Amino acid sequence: MNRCFKLFKPIQSHILFLQNKNLATLVERRNPNYAILTDSDFAFFERLLGKERCVDDTNALESYNTDWLKMCRGNSKLAILPKTTSELSEILKYCHEKNLAVCPQGGNTGLVGGSVPVYDEIVISTKLMNKIINLDNESSILSCQSGCILQNLDEYIREKAGLTMPLDLGAKGSCHIGGNVSTNAGGLRLLRYGSLKGNILGLEVVLSNGEVLNSMNTPVRKDNTGYDLKQLFIGSEGTLGFISGVSILCPQKPKAANLILVACDGNSFKTVIEVFKTARQELNEILSAFEFMDRESMIAVKENSNLENPFDKEISEKCNFYCLAETHSSDEESAIKKIENFYSKLSEKGLGLNGIIAENKSQFKFLWSLRERIAESLTRDGYNYKYDISLPINKMYDLVMDTRKRFKDNNAEKEFRRCIGYGHLGDGNLHLNVTSTTYDDKIFGLLEPFLFEWTKANNGSISAEHGLGLKKRNYIYYS
Amino acid sequence: MNRCFKLFKPIQSHILFLQNKNLATLVERRNPNYAILTDSDFAFFERLLGKERCVDDTNALESYNTDWLKMCRGNSKLAILPKTTSELSEILKYCHEKNLAVCPQGGNTGLVGGSVPVYDEIVISTKLMNKIINLDNESSILSCQSGCILQNLDEYIREKAGLTMPLDLGAKGSCHIGGNVSTNAGGLRLLRYGSLKGNILGLEVVLSNGEVLNSMNTPVRKDNTGYDLKQLFIGSEGTLGFISGVSILCPQKPKAANLILVACDGNSFKTVIEVFKTARQELNEILSAFEFMDRESMIAVKENSNLENPFDKEISEKCNFYCLAETHSSDEESAIKKIENFYSKLSEKGLGLNGIIAENKSQFKFLWSLRERIAESLTRDGYNYKYDISLPINKMYDLVMDTRKRFKDNNAEKEFRRCIGYGHLGDGNLHLNVTSTTYDDKIFGLLEPFLFEWTKANNGSISAEHGLGLKKRNYIYYS
């Protein structure tokens, strides 16, 4: 989730960055029109929620004030934890009347500085809004409060009804469904189950004045009565309202899941595209994810997270790109047959150097970790310049190569440590990451606005799934 | 598509109904603030488009003025056919300045009186806006003008790239993609490929003042930069703007498609739900449609369209409900195996009296026609009261039974001919239809607002996929 109600009351304030000087230019000084929290405000919140749900201890506030990447830090003096929509409504109404700035916070797993306060906004956390409201087994519709953790929901609906959540993220163990919706999170399964735009059937949203909008009362799959206003809140990062409840369509949990890692033959990214096309043709309706990692991604997880490249040295030394294809299917036997067809087509076309299929749960987990733990590995390099870009598939890796060329042309090859590309190939979603030991103005200057201009020129989007947050809020017009 | 710009300039006018007196109460007299078309207006449009694209001959106007069900008739004196967005923009700008009312029209296949003029609005037809703009094979994204016919698009992308459209309707041979988007059409495949909310990646829309909004320039699958304003136009039935271009994500065309008709055992609708649950479990990811028809639907297509019930007399006399399950899959062999498992589970659970699987293309077409031609068959009874309702699946057929009971309790059993229920079970979308020889006030009075109240009380929606159009515009608050 992102800071709330930007449209109503722009938060213009500074931010205490841990490392990144340049981001400070993105935010102006604190808007003096916002009130400063007083003892009587504290007293109001304590009366409403009880002392234990009003966090004002400096140490305890640390986690509310700092983002997951530890790059942005706010200076909030109070984090409050409502349990119900009516409490949330009371809180927002009060803040509206008293002109107090607020920052909605879910699992605080965002990567664009969107889920932490910028200055001294009151953090309103959804941590305790974690109740499941209803699970309709016939219609496969789950309704819950916005603070439910994605993985908990997935486990709940699997046990109760053999269903699964239509989205899956590396952060699933801590991200909240409300944050997923407010950033329109994409993740690993979008290829198969589609975006939240199609899967969210209803929302409950509390506006800045405390008014509650609720479209969760009609728990049906189709509703064409009037304008679909809830869509505006999906991906609006908390700027239009605070999502308090979610109604979501959930697919059947597959009976069989398989995972294949392919070491691509050839230096060109065109091979990766051909492997994807072959997967789409041969695995077709059971293809649930198609990810790619470049050579440097694989080296990073080895060096920083001790995850060994599972291929022989001979292959890994030759291989520039890896593809991870996951299948979700209702029976193992026909899935295996399809995977065999996929393999033989790769071999016929000369696309794969080698392939590995996960043979048990731990191998399945290990192969996924090679992709899922890249983000975490990169933070260990020191500083991480992260970009989340949508591009037509055939342009995706050109951007990585052009970025490297730019470093070379500007004699900056020694300043950065890695420049890597990986991501959701099936969705045209590239995660381009540059790392260095510490933050470096020169690297930053070479990256921005170059990357945004390149993306715009190639008809892409500068925010595929991470949102704009604080880091990209001034670049909205590049897409 | 529906009448444009209701929000800016409400069209309050009467309508010449062919049969239905009561609908006349829905619209007031023509709003005198709208200008009357003059010779100089005619001259403007002829200059802009040429004489042949300005239809003003009374006979030629008949089809633009009358809806598919032949229940609503407008009195437009002019239908114009732009070819480009810039022509459309010029037209709307002119109409805005001259205060002329307009009615956007696509394939004119709507069922709620939404695609024909109400009084003397100028019909702006998308018939000639039928160009394909781009097909990106890697990303599976099709961009086209809004007047492309759904079936033509499906054929084009199948031939060019082995893809298929994510929606399929009985009206596919004449409906336009722009109309599909503006009514958020659901259709037969929503269960598998999801709603247009998830599949539409970009729109070009011309506002009433001629301004063009375009989100088709970013032909990518994911874009989280800023508010997703295009969503507001999906399903807004032309009231916010005129859709001129569409960018849509298309799934792979399945290599194998199979179709099974199940004659359900038992009188209760619970059997239908159990058959659906079994299909969801056994056919899982290959299930592309799940439809149901009641006994009376099957009798109607026999009596009015001469489509024979394919089951023995012994079975058809006992059977109250039929289910049609379609599978889309990448290989025939594993699909057949799954279907066999589905059959044995039905038999184990005592759910099916008998089942038929289409063995060739003509059988496939015939079995689908039993479902697809119900609407057409019912129009042959005389008058057709049509309802398109979303409900939790376990409540769907209660509404049909309660409607019949209401006729009985009010001694109205002789007034109506049929009261039937069929529709998209997998989507919780019931098509409830009542027919009579001619329009009857008593029947209408028994149906409305009863059906809307019942739907509201059961947390449903009074418009699942047909839109509000003219017929339901006053009942918007029932959902």
Short mmCIF file of N, CA and C in Angstrom, two decimals, chain A residues 7 136-140 183-184 186-187 190-192 195 197-198 217-229 231-232 236-237 239-240 252-253 255 273 276-277 280-282 284-286 328-331 333-334 337-338 390-394 424 426-427 429 459-465 467-468 476 479, chain B residues 7 136-140 183-184 186-187 190-192 195 197-198 217-229 231-232 236-237 239-240 252-253 255 273 276-277 280-282 284-286 329-331 333-334 337-338 390-394 424 426-427 429 459-465 467-468 476 479:
data_model
loop_
_atom_site.label_atom_id
_atom_site.label_comp_id
_atom_site.label_asym_id
_atom_site.label_seq_id
_atom_site.Cartn_x
_atom_site.Cartn_y
_atom_site.Cartn_z
N LEU A 7 -4.24 12.66 -3.78
CA LEU A 7 -5.04 13.59 -4.58
C LEU A 7 -5.72 14.65 -3.73
N ASP A 136 -17.02 -19.03 -0.53
CA ASP A 136 -18.12 -19.67 -1.24
C ASP A 136 -17.53 -20.75 -2.14
N ASN A 137 -17.69 -21.97 -1.74
CA ASN A 137 -17.06 -23.09 -2.45
C ASN A 137 -17.65 -23.28 -3.85
N GLU A 138 -18.97 -23.11 -3.99
CA GLU A 138 -19.58 -23.29 -5.32
C GLU A 138 -19.06 -22.27 -6.32
N SER A 139 -19.00 -21.00 -5.87
CA SER A 139 -18.59 -19.93 -6.78
C SER A 139 -17.08 -19.68 -6.75
N SER A 140 -16.36 -20.32 -5.84
CA SER A 140 -14.91 -20.14 -5.68
C SER A 140 -14.55 -18.68 -5.38
N THR A 183 -1.52 -2.28 -5.10
CA THR A 183 -0.43 -2.10 -6.07
C THR A 183 -0.68 -2.89 -7.36
N ASN A 184 -1.82 -3.58 -7.44
CA ASN A 184 -2.12 -4.45 -8.59
C ASN A 184 -0.95 -5.40 -8.83
N GLY A 186 1.50 -8.35 -9.63
CA GLY A 186 1.44 -9.32 -10.73
C GLY A 186 1.94 -10.68 -10.27
N GLY A 187 3.26 -10.80 -10.15
CA GLY A 187 3.82 -12.02 -9.61
C GLY A 187 4.00 -13.12 -10.63
N LEU A 190 0.62 -14.75 -13.07
CA LEU A 190 -0.26 -13.90 -13.88
C LEU A 190 -0.48 -14.48 -15.26
N LEU A 191 0.58 -15.07 -15.82
CA LEU A 191 0.52 -15.71 -17.13
C LEU A 191 -0.67 -16.66 -17.24
N ARG A 192 -0.92 -17.40 -16.17
CA ARG A 192 -1.96 -18.42 -16.21
C ARG A 192 -3.31 -17.91 -15.72
N SER A 195 -4.69 -11.05 -14.39
CA SER A 195 -4.39 -9.97 -13.45
C SER A 195 -5.51 -9.80 -12.43
N LYS A 197 -7.20 -7.27 -12.01
CA LYS A 197 -8.30 -6.54 -12.66
C LYS A 197 -9.45 -7.48 -13.01
N GLY A 198 -9.10 -8.71 -13.37
CA GLY A 198 -10.13 -9.68 -13.72
C GLY A 198 -10.56 -10.54 -12.55
N ASN A 217 -20.86 -6.73 -1.36
CA ASN A 217 -22.16 -7.30 -1.00
C ASN A 217 -22.77 -8.15 -2.11
N THR A 218 -22.24 -8.03 -3.30
CA THR A 218 -22.75 -8.81 -4.42
C THR A 218 -21.68 -9.85 -4.77
N PRO A 219 -21.69 -10.98 -4.06
CA PRO A 219 -20.58 -11.93 -4.23
C PRO A 219 -20.79 -12.82 -5.46
N VAL A 220 -20.89 -12.18 -6.62
CA VAL A 220 -21.12 -12.93 -7.85
C VAL A 220 -19.98 -12.67 -8.82
N ARG A 221 -19.87 -13.58 -9.77
CA ARG A 221 -18.76 -13.49 -10.71
C ARG A 221 -18.94 -12.38 -11.74
N LYS A 222 -20.18 -12.14 -12.13
CA LYS A 222 -20.46 -11.13 -13.15
C LYS A 222 -21.39 -10.07 -12.59
N ASP A 223 -21.08 -8.82 -12.82
CA ASP A 223 -22.00 -7.75 -12.43
C ASP A 223 -21.80 -6.58 -13.37
N ASN A 224 -22.79 -6.34 -14.22
CA ASN A 224 -22.68 -5.25 -15.19
C ASN A 224 -23.67 -4.14 -14.90
N THR A 225 -23.92 -3.92 -13.62
CA THR A 225 -24.87 -2.88 -13.26
C THR A 225 -24.11 -1.62 -12.87
N GLY A 226 -24.06 -0.67 -13.76
CA GLY A 226 -23.40 0.60 -13.43
C GLY A 226 -21.90 0.55 -13.62
N TYR A 227 -21.24 1.63 -13.30
CA TYR A 227 -19.80 1.74 -13.51
C TYR A 227 -19.03 0.88 -12.51
N ASP A 228 -17.95 0.31 -12.96
CA ASP A 228 -17.16 -0.57 -12.11
C ASP A 228 -16.11 0.25 -11.36
N LEU A 229 -16.60 1.02 -10.39
CA LEU A 229 -15.72 1.98 -9.69
C LEU A 229 -14.59 1.30 -8.93
N GLN A 231 -12.57 -0.78 -9.82
CA GLN A 231 -11.36 -0.91 -10.64
C GLN A 231 -10.38 0.23 -10.41
N LEU A 232 -10.92 1.42 -10.13
CA LEU A 232 -10.04 2.58 -9.94
C LEU A 232 -9.10 2.40 -8.74
N SER A 236 -4.09 1.76 -7.45
CA SER A 236 -3.96 3.21 -7.23
C SER A 236 -3.12 3.52 -5.99
N GLU A 237 -2.55 2.49 -5.39
CA GLU A 237 -1.55 2.62 -4.34
C GLU A 237 -2.01 3.48 -3.16
N THR A 239 -3.87 6.00 -2.98
CA THR A 239 -4.03 7.45 -3.14
C THR A 239 -5.49 7.85 -3.23
N LEU A 240 -6.38 6.91 -3.51
CA LEU A 240 -7.81 7.24 -3.62
C LEU A 240 -8.62 6.75 -2.43
N GLN A 252 -9.12 -23.48 -9.08
CA GLN A 252 -8.89 -24.79 -8.48
C GLN A 252 -7.40 -24.99 -8.24
N LYS A 253 -7.07 -25.55 -7.09
CA LYS A 253 -5.69 -25.93 -6.82
C LYS A 253 -5.33 -27.08 -7.76
N LYS A 255 -3.84 -30.47 -9.24
CA LYS A 255 -3.47 -31.73 -8.56
C LYS A 255 -1.98 -32.00 -8.72
N ILE A 273 13.12 -16.44 -26.28
CA ILE A 273 11.78 -16.22 -26.85
C ILE A 273 11.29 -17.49 -27.54
N PHE A 276 10.16 -19.97 -25.00
CA PHE A 276 8.83 -19.57 -24.50
C PHE A 276 7.74 -19.97 -25.49
N LYS A 277 7.98 -19.67 -26.77
CA LYS A 277 6.96 -20.02 -27.77
C LYS A 277 6.70 -21.53 -27.78
N ARG A 280 4.67 -22.45 -24.81
CA ARG A 280 3.27 -22.04 -24.99
C ARG A 280 2.54 -23.05 -25.88
N GLN A 281 3.24 -23.52 -26.90
CA GLN A 281 2.61 -24.49 -27.80
C GLN A 281 2.46 -25.87 -27.17
N GLU A 282 3.50 -26.34 -26.51
CA GLU A 282 3.49 -27.72 -26.04
C GLU A 282 2.87 -27.87 -24.65
N ASN A 284 1.01 -25.34 -23.24
CA ASN A 284 -0.29 -24.70 -23.46
C ASN A 284 -1.05 -24.40 -22.18
N GLU A 285 -2.21 -25.06 -21.98
CA GLU A 285 -3.10 -24.68 -20.87
C GLU A 285 -2.55 -25.04 -19.50
N ILE A 286 -1.50 -25.88 -19.45
CA ILE A 286 -0.98 -26.21 -18.12
C ILE A 286 0.20 -25.31 -17.73
N HIS A 328 0.83 -26.31 -14.01
CA HIS A 328 -0.22 -26.66 -13.04
C HIS A 328 -1.22 -27.51 -13.80
N SER A 329 -1.46 -28.71 -13.33
CA SER A 329 -2.36 -29.55 -14.11
C SER A 329 -3.16 -30.47 -13.22
N SER A 330 -4.19 -31.06 -13.80
CA SER A 330 -5.06 -31.90 -12.98
C SER A 330 -4.60 -33.35 -12.96
N ASP A 331 -3.64 -33.73 -13.80
CA ASP A 331 -3.06 -35.07 -13.63
C ASP A 331 -1.60 -35.11 -14.07
N GLU A 333 0.29 -37.58 -15.08
CA GLU A 333 0.68 -38.39 -16.23
C GLU A 333 0.67 -37.59 -17.54
N SER A 334 -0.43 -36.88 -17.79
CA SER A 334 -0.49 -36.15 -19.06
C SER A 334 0.44 -34.93 -19.01
N LYS A 337 3.81 -36.15 -19.98
CA LYS A 337 3.84 -36.40 -21.42
C LYS A 337 4.04 -35.08 -22.18
N LYS A 338 3.34 -34.07 -21.74
CA LYS A 338 3.47 -32.76 -22.39
C LYS A 338 4.89 -32.21 -22.21
N SER A 390 7.82 -3.02 -18.19
CA SER A 390 7.08 -3.80 -19.18
C SER A 390 7.56 -3.43 -20.56
N LEU A 391 7.80 -4.43 -21.39
CA LEU A 391 8.22 -4.17 -22.77
C LEU A 391 7.66 -5.26 -23.67
N PRO A 392 7.52 -4.94 -24.96
CA PRO A 392 7.22 -6.04 -25.88
C PRO A 392 8.33 -7.10 -25.72
N ILE A 393 7.95 -8.37 -25.72
CA ILE A 393 8.89 -9.43 -25.35
C ILE A 393 10.21 -9.39 -26.14
N ASN A 394 10.11 -9.09 -27.43
CA ASN A 394 11.33 -9.12 -28.25
C ASN A 394 12.28 -7.95 -27.98
N HIS A 424 9.49 -11.98 -15.52
CA HIS A 424 8.34 -12.75 -16.01
C HIS A 424 8.28 -12.63 -17.53
N GLY A 426 6.83 -14.42 -19.79
CA GLY A 426 5.49 -14.61 -20.35
C GLY A 426 4.63 -13.36 -20.27
N ASP A 427 4.93 -12.49 -19.34
CA ASP A 427 4.16 -11.25 -19.18
C ASP A 427 4.88 -10.04 -19.75
N ASN A 429 7.60 -8.75 -18.63
CA ASN A 429 7.95 -7.96 -17.43
C ASN A 429 9.39 -8.22 -17.01
N ASN A 459 7.64 1.83 -26.34
CA ASN A 459 6.23 1.55 -26.01
C ASN A 459 6.05 0.64 -24.81
N GLY A 460 6.90 0.83 -23.81
CA GLY A 460 6.77 0.02 -22.60
C GLY A 460 6.15 0.82 -21.46
N SER A 461 6.18 0.22 -20.29
CA SER A 461 5.70 0.91 -19.09
C SER A 461 6.80 0.87 -18.03
N ILE A 462 7.00 1.98 -17.32
CA ILE A 462 8.08 2.02 -16.32
C ILE A 462 7.67 1.38 -15.00
N SER A 463 6.40 1.01 -14.89
CA SER A 463 5.99 0.26 -13.72
C SER A 463 5.09 -0.88 -14.16
N ALA A 464 5.64 -2.07 -14.18
CA ALA A 464 4.86 -3.23 -14.61
C ALA A 464 4.02 -3.76 -13.47
N GLU A 465 4.63 -3.92 -12.30
CA GLU A 465 3.90 -4.54 -11.19
C GLU A 465 4.28 -4.00 -9.82
N GLY A 467 4.43 -0.78 -8.95
CA GLY A 467 3.79 0.50 -8.63
C GLY A 467 4.78 1.64 -8.78
N LEU A 468 4.31 2.85 -8.49
CA LEU A 468 5.16 4.04 -8.61
C LEU A 468 5.82 4.37 -7.28
N ILE A 476 5.79 9.38 -13.77
CA ILE A 476 4.53 8.79 -14.23
C ILE A 476 4.28 9.04 -15.72
N SER A 479 5.06 6.68 -19.14
CA SER A 479 4.32 5.51 -19.66
C SER A 479 3.00 5.96 -20.24
N LEU B 7 -24.29 10.92 -19.10
CA LEU B 7 -23.90 11.75 -17.96
C LEU B 7 -23.82 13.22 -18.33
N ASP B 136 0.55 -8.77 -32.27
CA ASP B 136 1.87 -9.08 -31.74
C ASP B 136 1.88 -10.55 -31.33
N ASN B 137 2.53 -11.35 -32.13
CA ASN B 137 2.50 -12.79 -31.92
C ASN B 137 3.23 -13.20 -30.64
N GLU B 138 4.34 -12.53 -30.34
CA GLU B 138 5.08 -12.88 -29.11
C GLU B 138 4.25 -12.62 -27.85
N SER B 139 3.61 -11.43 -27.84
CA SER B 139 2.86 -11.05 -26.64
C SER B 139 1.40 -11.49 -26.70
N SER B 140 0.96 -12.02 -27.83
CA SER B 140 -0.45 -12.42 -28.04
C SER B 140 -1.42 -11.26 -27.84
N THR B 183 -20.23 -3.16 -23.37
CA THR B 183 -21.20 -3.82 -22.48
C THR B 183 -20.52 -4.82 -21.55
N ASN B 184 -19.20 -4.93 -21.63
CA ASN B 184 -18.46 -5.94 -20.85
C ASN B 184 -19.07 -7.32 -21.05
N GLY B 186 -19.94 -11.12 -21.56
CA GLY B 186 -19.38 -12.28 -20.86
C GLY B 186 -19.27 -13.46 -21.82
N GLY B 187 -20.42 -14.07 -22.08
CA GLY B 187 -20.46 -15.15 -23.06
C GLY B 187 -20.06 -16.49 -22.51
N LEU B 190 -16.12 -17.25 -20.52
CA LEU B 190 -15.63 -16.44 -19.40
C LEU B 190 -15.05 -17.32 -18.29
N LEU B 191 -15.70 -18.47 -18.08
CA LEU B 191 -15.27 -19.43 -17.07
C LEU B 191 -13.78 -19.76 -17.22
N ARG B 192 -13.33 -19.89 -18.45
CA ARG B 192 -11.95 -20.30 -18.70
C ARG B 192 -10.99 -19.11 -18.86
N SER B 195 -12.84 -12.36 -17.55
CA SER B 195 -13.65 -11.25 -18.06
C SER B 195 -12.79 -10.28 -18.86
N LYS B 197 -12.40 -7.31 -18.22
CA LYS B 197 -11.67 -6.46 -17.26
C LYS B 197 -10.20 -6.87 -17.17
N GLY B 198 -9.96 -8.17 -17.31
CA GLY B 198 -8.59 -8.66 -17.24
C GLY B 198 -7.93 -8.75 -18.61
N ASN B 217 -1.25 2.80 -26.81
CA ASN B 217 0.13 3.02 -27.23
C ASN B 217 1.14 2.19 -26.46
N THR B 218 0.71 1.65 -25.34
CA THR B 218 1.60 0.81 -24.54
C THR B 218 1.11 -0.63 -24.67
N PRO B 219 1.56 -1.32 -25.73
CA PRO B 219 1.00 -2.65 -26.00
C PRO B 219 1.67 -3.72 -25.15
N VAL B 220 1.58 -3.57 -23.83
CA VAL B 220 2.21 -4.52 -22.93
C VAL B 220 1.16 -5.13 -22.02
N ARG B 221 1.52 -6.26 -21.47
CA ARG B 221 0.56 -7.00 -20.67
C ARG B 221 0.34 -6.38 -19.29
N LYS B 222 1.38 -5.78 -18.75
CA LYS B 222 1.28 -5.19 -17.42
C LYS B 222 1.61 -3.70 -17.49
N ASP B 223 0.82 -2.88 -16.85
CA ASP B 223 1.15 -1.45 -16.76
C ASP B 223 0.53 -0.90 -15.49
N ASN B 224 1.37 -0.59 -14.53
CA ASN B 224 0.88 -0.07 -13.24
C ASN B 224 1.27 1.39 -13.04
N THR B 225 1.31 2.13 -14.15
CA THR B 225 1.69 3.54 -14.03
C THR B 225 0.42 4.39 -14.00
N GLY B 226 0.04 4.84 -12.84
CA GLY B 226 -1.13 5.72 -12.75
C GLY B 226 -2.44 4.95 -12.72
N TYR B 227 -3.53 5.71 -12.69
CA TYR B 227 -4.86 5.10 -12.59
C TYR B 227 -5.24 4.40 -13.89
N ASP B 228 -5.93 3.30 -13.76
CA ASP B 228 -6.33 2.53 -14.93
C ASP B 228 -7.69 3.03 -15.42
N LEU B 229 -7.67 4.21 -16.03
CA LEU B 229 -8.93 4.87 -16.40
C LEU B 229 -9.73 4.10 -17.45
N GLN B 231 -10.56 1.19 -17.52
CA GLN B 231 -11.51 0.27 -16.90
C GLN B 231 -12.91 0.87 -16.80
N LEU B 232 -12.96 2.19 -16.59
CA LEU B 232 -14.27 2.84 -16.43
C LEU B 232 -15.13 2.70 -17.68
N SER B 236 -19.46 0.48 -19.55
CA SER B 236 -20.22 1.71 -19.25
C SER B 236 -21.21 2.03 -20.37
N GLU B 237 -21.34 1.14 -21.33
CA GLU B 237 -22.39 1.19 -22.35
C GLU B 237 -22.45 2.53 -23.10
N THR B 239 -21.87 5.45 -22.23
CA THR B 239 -22.33 6.66 -21.55
C THR B 239 -21.19 7.61 -21.19
N LEU B 240 -19.97 7.11 -21.21
CA LEU B 240 -18.82 7.97 -20.85
C LEU B 240 -17.98 8.33 -22.06
N GLN B 252 -3.93 -18.89 -26.55
CA GLN B 252 -3.63 -19.86 -27.59
C GLN B 252 -4.90 -20.59 -28.01
N LYS B 253 -5.05 -20.77 -29.30
CA LYS B 253 -6.16 -21.60 -29.80
C LYS B 253 -5.89 -23.04 -29.36
N LYS B 255 -5.64 -27.02 -29.31
CA LYS B 255 -5.50 -27.98 -30.41
C LYS B 255 -6.70 -28.92 -30.47
N ILE B 273 -25.48 -28.71 -9.84
CA ILE B 273 -24.33 -28.16 -9.11
C ILE B 273 -23.28 -29.24 -8.88
N PHE B 276 -21.43 -29.92 -12.03
CA PHE B 276 -20.45 -28.84 -12.24
C PHE B 276 -19.21 -29.04 -11.38
N LYS B 277 -19.44 -29.36 -10.10
CA LYS B 277 -18.29 -29.57 -9.20
C LYS B 277 -17.41 -30.71 -9.71
N ARG B 280 -15.43 -29.54 -12.64
CA ARG B 280 -14.35 -28.65 -12.21
C ARG B 280 -13.18 -29.48 -11.68
N GLN B 281 -13.51 -30.56 -10.96
CA GLN B 281 -12.45 -31.40 -10.40
C GLN B 281 -11.77 -32.25 -11.46
N GLU B 282 -12.58 -32.87 -12.33
CA GLU B 282 -12.01 -33.84 -13.27
C GLU B 282 -11.50 -33.20 -14.56
N ASN B 284 -11.04 -29.80 -14.81
CA ASN B 284 -10.13 -28.79 -14.29
C ASN B 284 -9.68 -27.77 -15.32
N GLU B 285 -8.38 -27.73 -15.64
CA GLU B 285 -7.84 -26.65 -16.47
C GLU B 285 -8.29 -26.72 -17.92
N ILE B 286 -8.87 -27.83 -18.34
CA ILE B 286 -9.31 -27.86 -19.75
C ILE B 286 -10.79 -27.49 -19.89
N SER B 329 -8.21 -28.04 -25.05
CA SER B 329 -6.97 -28.63 -24.54
C SER B 329 -5.93 -28.74 -25.64
N SER B 330 -4.70 -28.99 -25.23
CA SER B 330 -3.63 -29.03 -26.22
C SER B 330 -3.40 -30.43 -26.78
N ASP B 331 -4.06 -31.44 -26.20
CA ASP B 331 -4.00 -32.74 -26.89
C ASP B 331 -5.25 -33.56 -26.61
N GLU B 333 -5.81 -36.77 -26.71
CA GLU B 333 -5.72 -38.02 -25.95
C GLU B 333 -5.95 -37.82 -24.45
N SER B 334 -5.22 -36.85 -23.88
CA SER B 334 -5.38 -36.66 -22.43
C SER B 334 -6.74 -36.04 -22.13
N LYS B 337 -9.17 -38.84 -21.92
CA LYS B 337 -8.98 -39.57 -20.67
C LYS B 337 -9.65 -38.83 -19.50
N LYS B 338 -9.49 -37.53 -19.50
CA LYS B 338 -10.13 -36.73 -18.44
C LYS B 338 -11.65 -36.82 -18.53
N SER B 390 -27.21 -12.44 -12.21
CA SER B 390 -26.12 -13.11 -11.49
C SER B 390 -26.59 -13.50 -10.10
N LEU B 391 -26.30 -14.72 -9.72
CA LEU B 391 -26.68 -15.17 -8.37
C LEU B 391 -25.63 -16.15 -7.87
N PRO B 392 -25.51 -16.29 -6.54
CA PRO B 392 -24.70 -17.40 -6.04
C PRO B 392 -25.26 -18.69 -6.67
N ILE B 393 -24.38 -19.59 -7.09
CA ILE B 393 -24.80 -20.74 -7.89
C ILE B 393 -25.93 -21.56 -7.24
N ASN B 394 -25.85 -21.71 -5.92
CA ASN B 394 -26.86 -22.56 -5.27
C ASN B 394 -28.24 -21.90 -5.19
N HIS B 424 -25.07 -19.66 -17.98
CA HIS B 424 -23.67 -19.97 -17.72
C HIS B 424 -23.52 -20.39 -16.26
N GLY B 426 -21.28 -22.04 -14.65
CA GLY B 426 -19.95 -21.82 -14.08
C GLY B 426 -19.72 -20.38 -13.66
N ASP B 427 -20.44 -19.46 -14.25
CA ASP B 427 -20.30 -18.04 -13.90
C ASP B 427 -21.42 -17.55 -12.98
N ASN B 429 -24.50 -17.25 -13.81
CA ASN B 429 -25.25 -16.32 -14.65
C ASN B 429 -26.47 -17.02 -15.25
N ASN B 459 -28.45 -11.20 -2.88
CA ASN B 459 -27.08 -10.73 -3.16
C ASN B 459 -26.63 -10.97 -4.60
N GLY B 460 -27.56 -10.82 -5.53
CA GLY B 460 -27.20 -11.00 -6.93
C GLY B 460 -27.08 -9.68 -7.65
N SER B 461 -26.96 -9.78 -8.97
CA SER B 461 -26.93 -8.58 -9.81
C SER B 461 -27.99 -8.72 -10.89
N ILE B 462 -28.71 -7.62 -11.19
CA ILE B 462 -29.78 -7.71 -12.19
C ILE B 462 -29.24 -7.59 -13.61
N SER B 463 -27.97 -7.32 -13.73
CA SER B 463 -27.36 -7.36 -15.05
C SER B 463 -26.02 -8.06 -14.97
N ALA B 464 -25.99 -9.30 -15.43
CA ALA B 464 -24.75 -10.07 -15.37
C ALA B 464 -23.86 -9.75 -16.54
N GLU B 465 -24.46 -9.73 -17.75
CA GLU B 465 -23.61 -9.54 -18.93
C GLU B 465 -24.30 -8.77 -20.05
N GLY B 467 -25.90 -5.84 -19.75
CA GLY B 467 -25.91 -4.40 -19.52
C GLY B 467 -27.28 -3.94 -19.06
N LEU B 468 -27.39 -2.63 -18.85
CA LEU B 468 -28.66 -2.04 -18.40
C LEU B 468 -29.50 -1.59 -19.58
N ILE B 476 -31.12 0.30 -11.76
CA ILE B 476 -29.69 0.20 -11.44
C ILE B 476 -29.44 -0.02 -9.95
N SER B 479 -28.85 -3.52 -7.66
CA SER B 479 -27.64 -4.36 -7.54
C SER B 479 -26.60 -3.64 -6.72
#
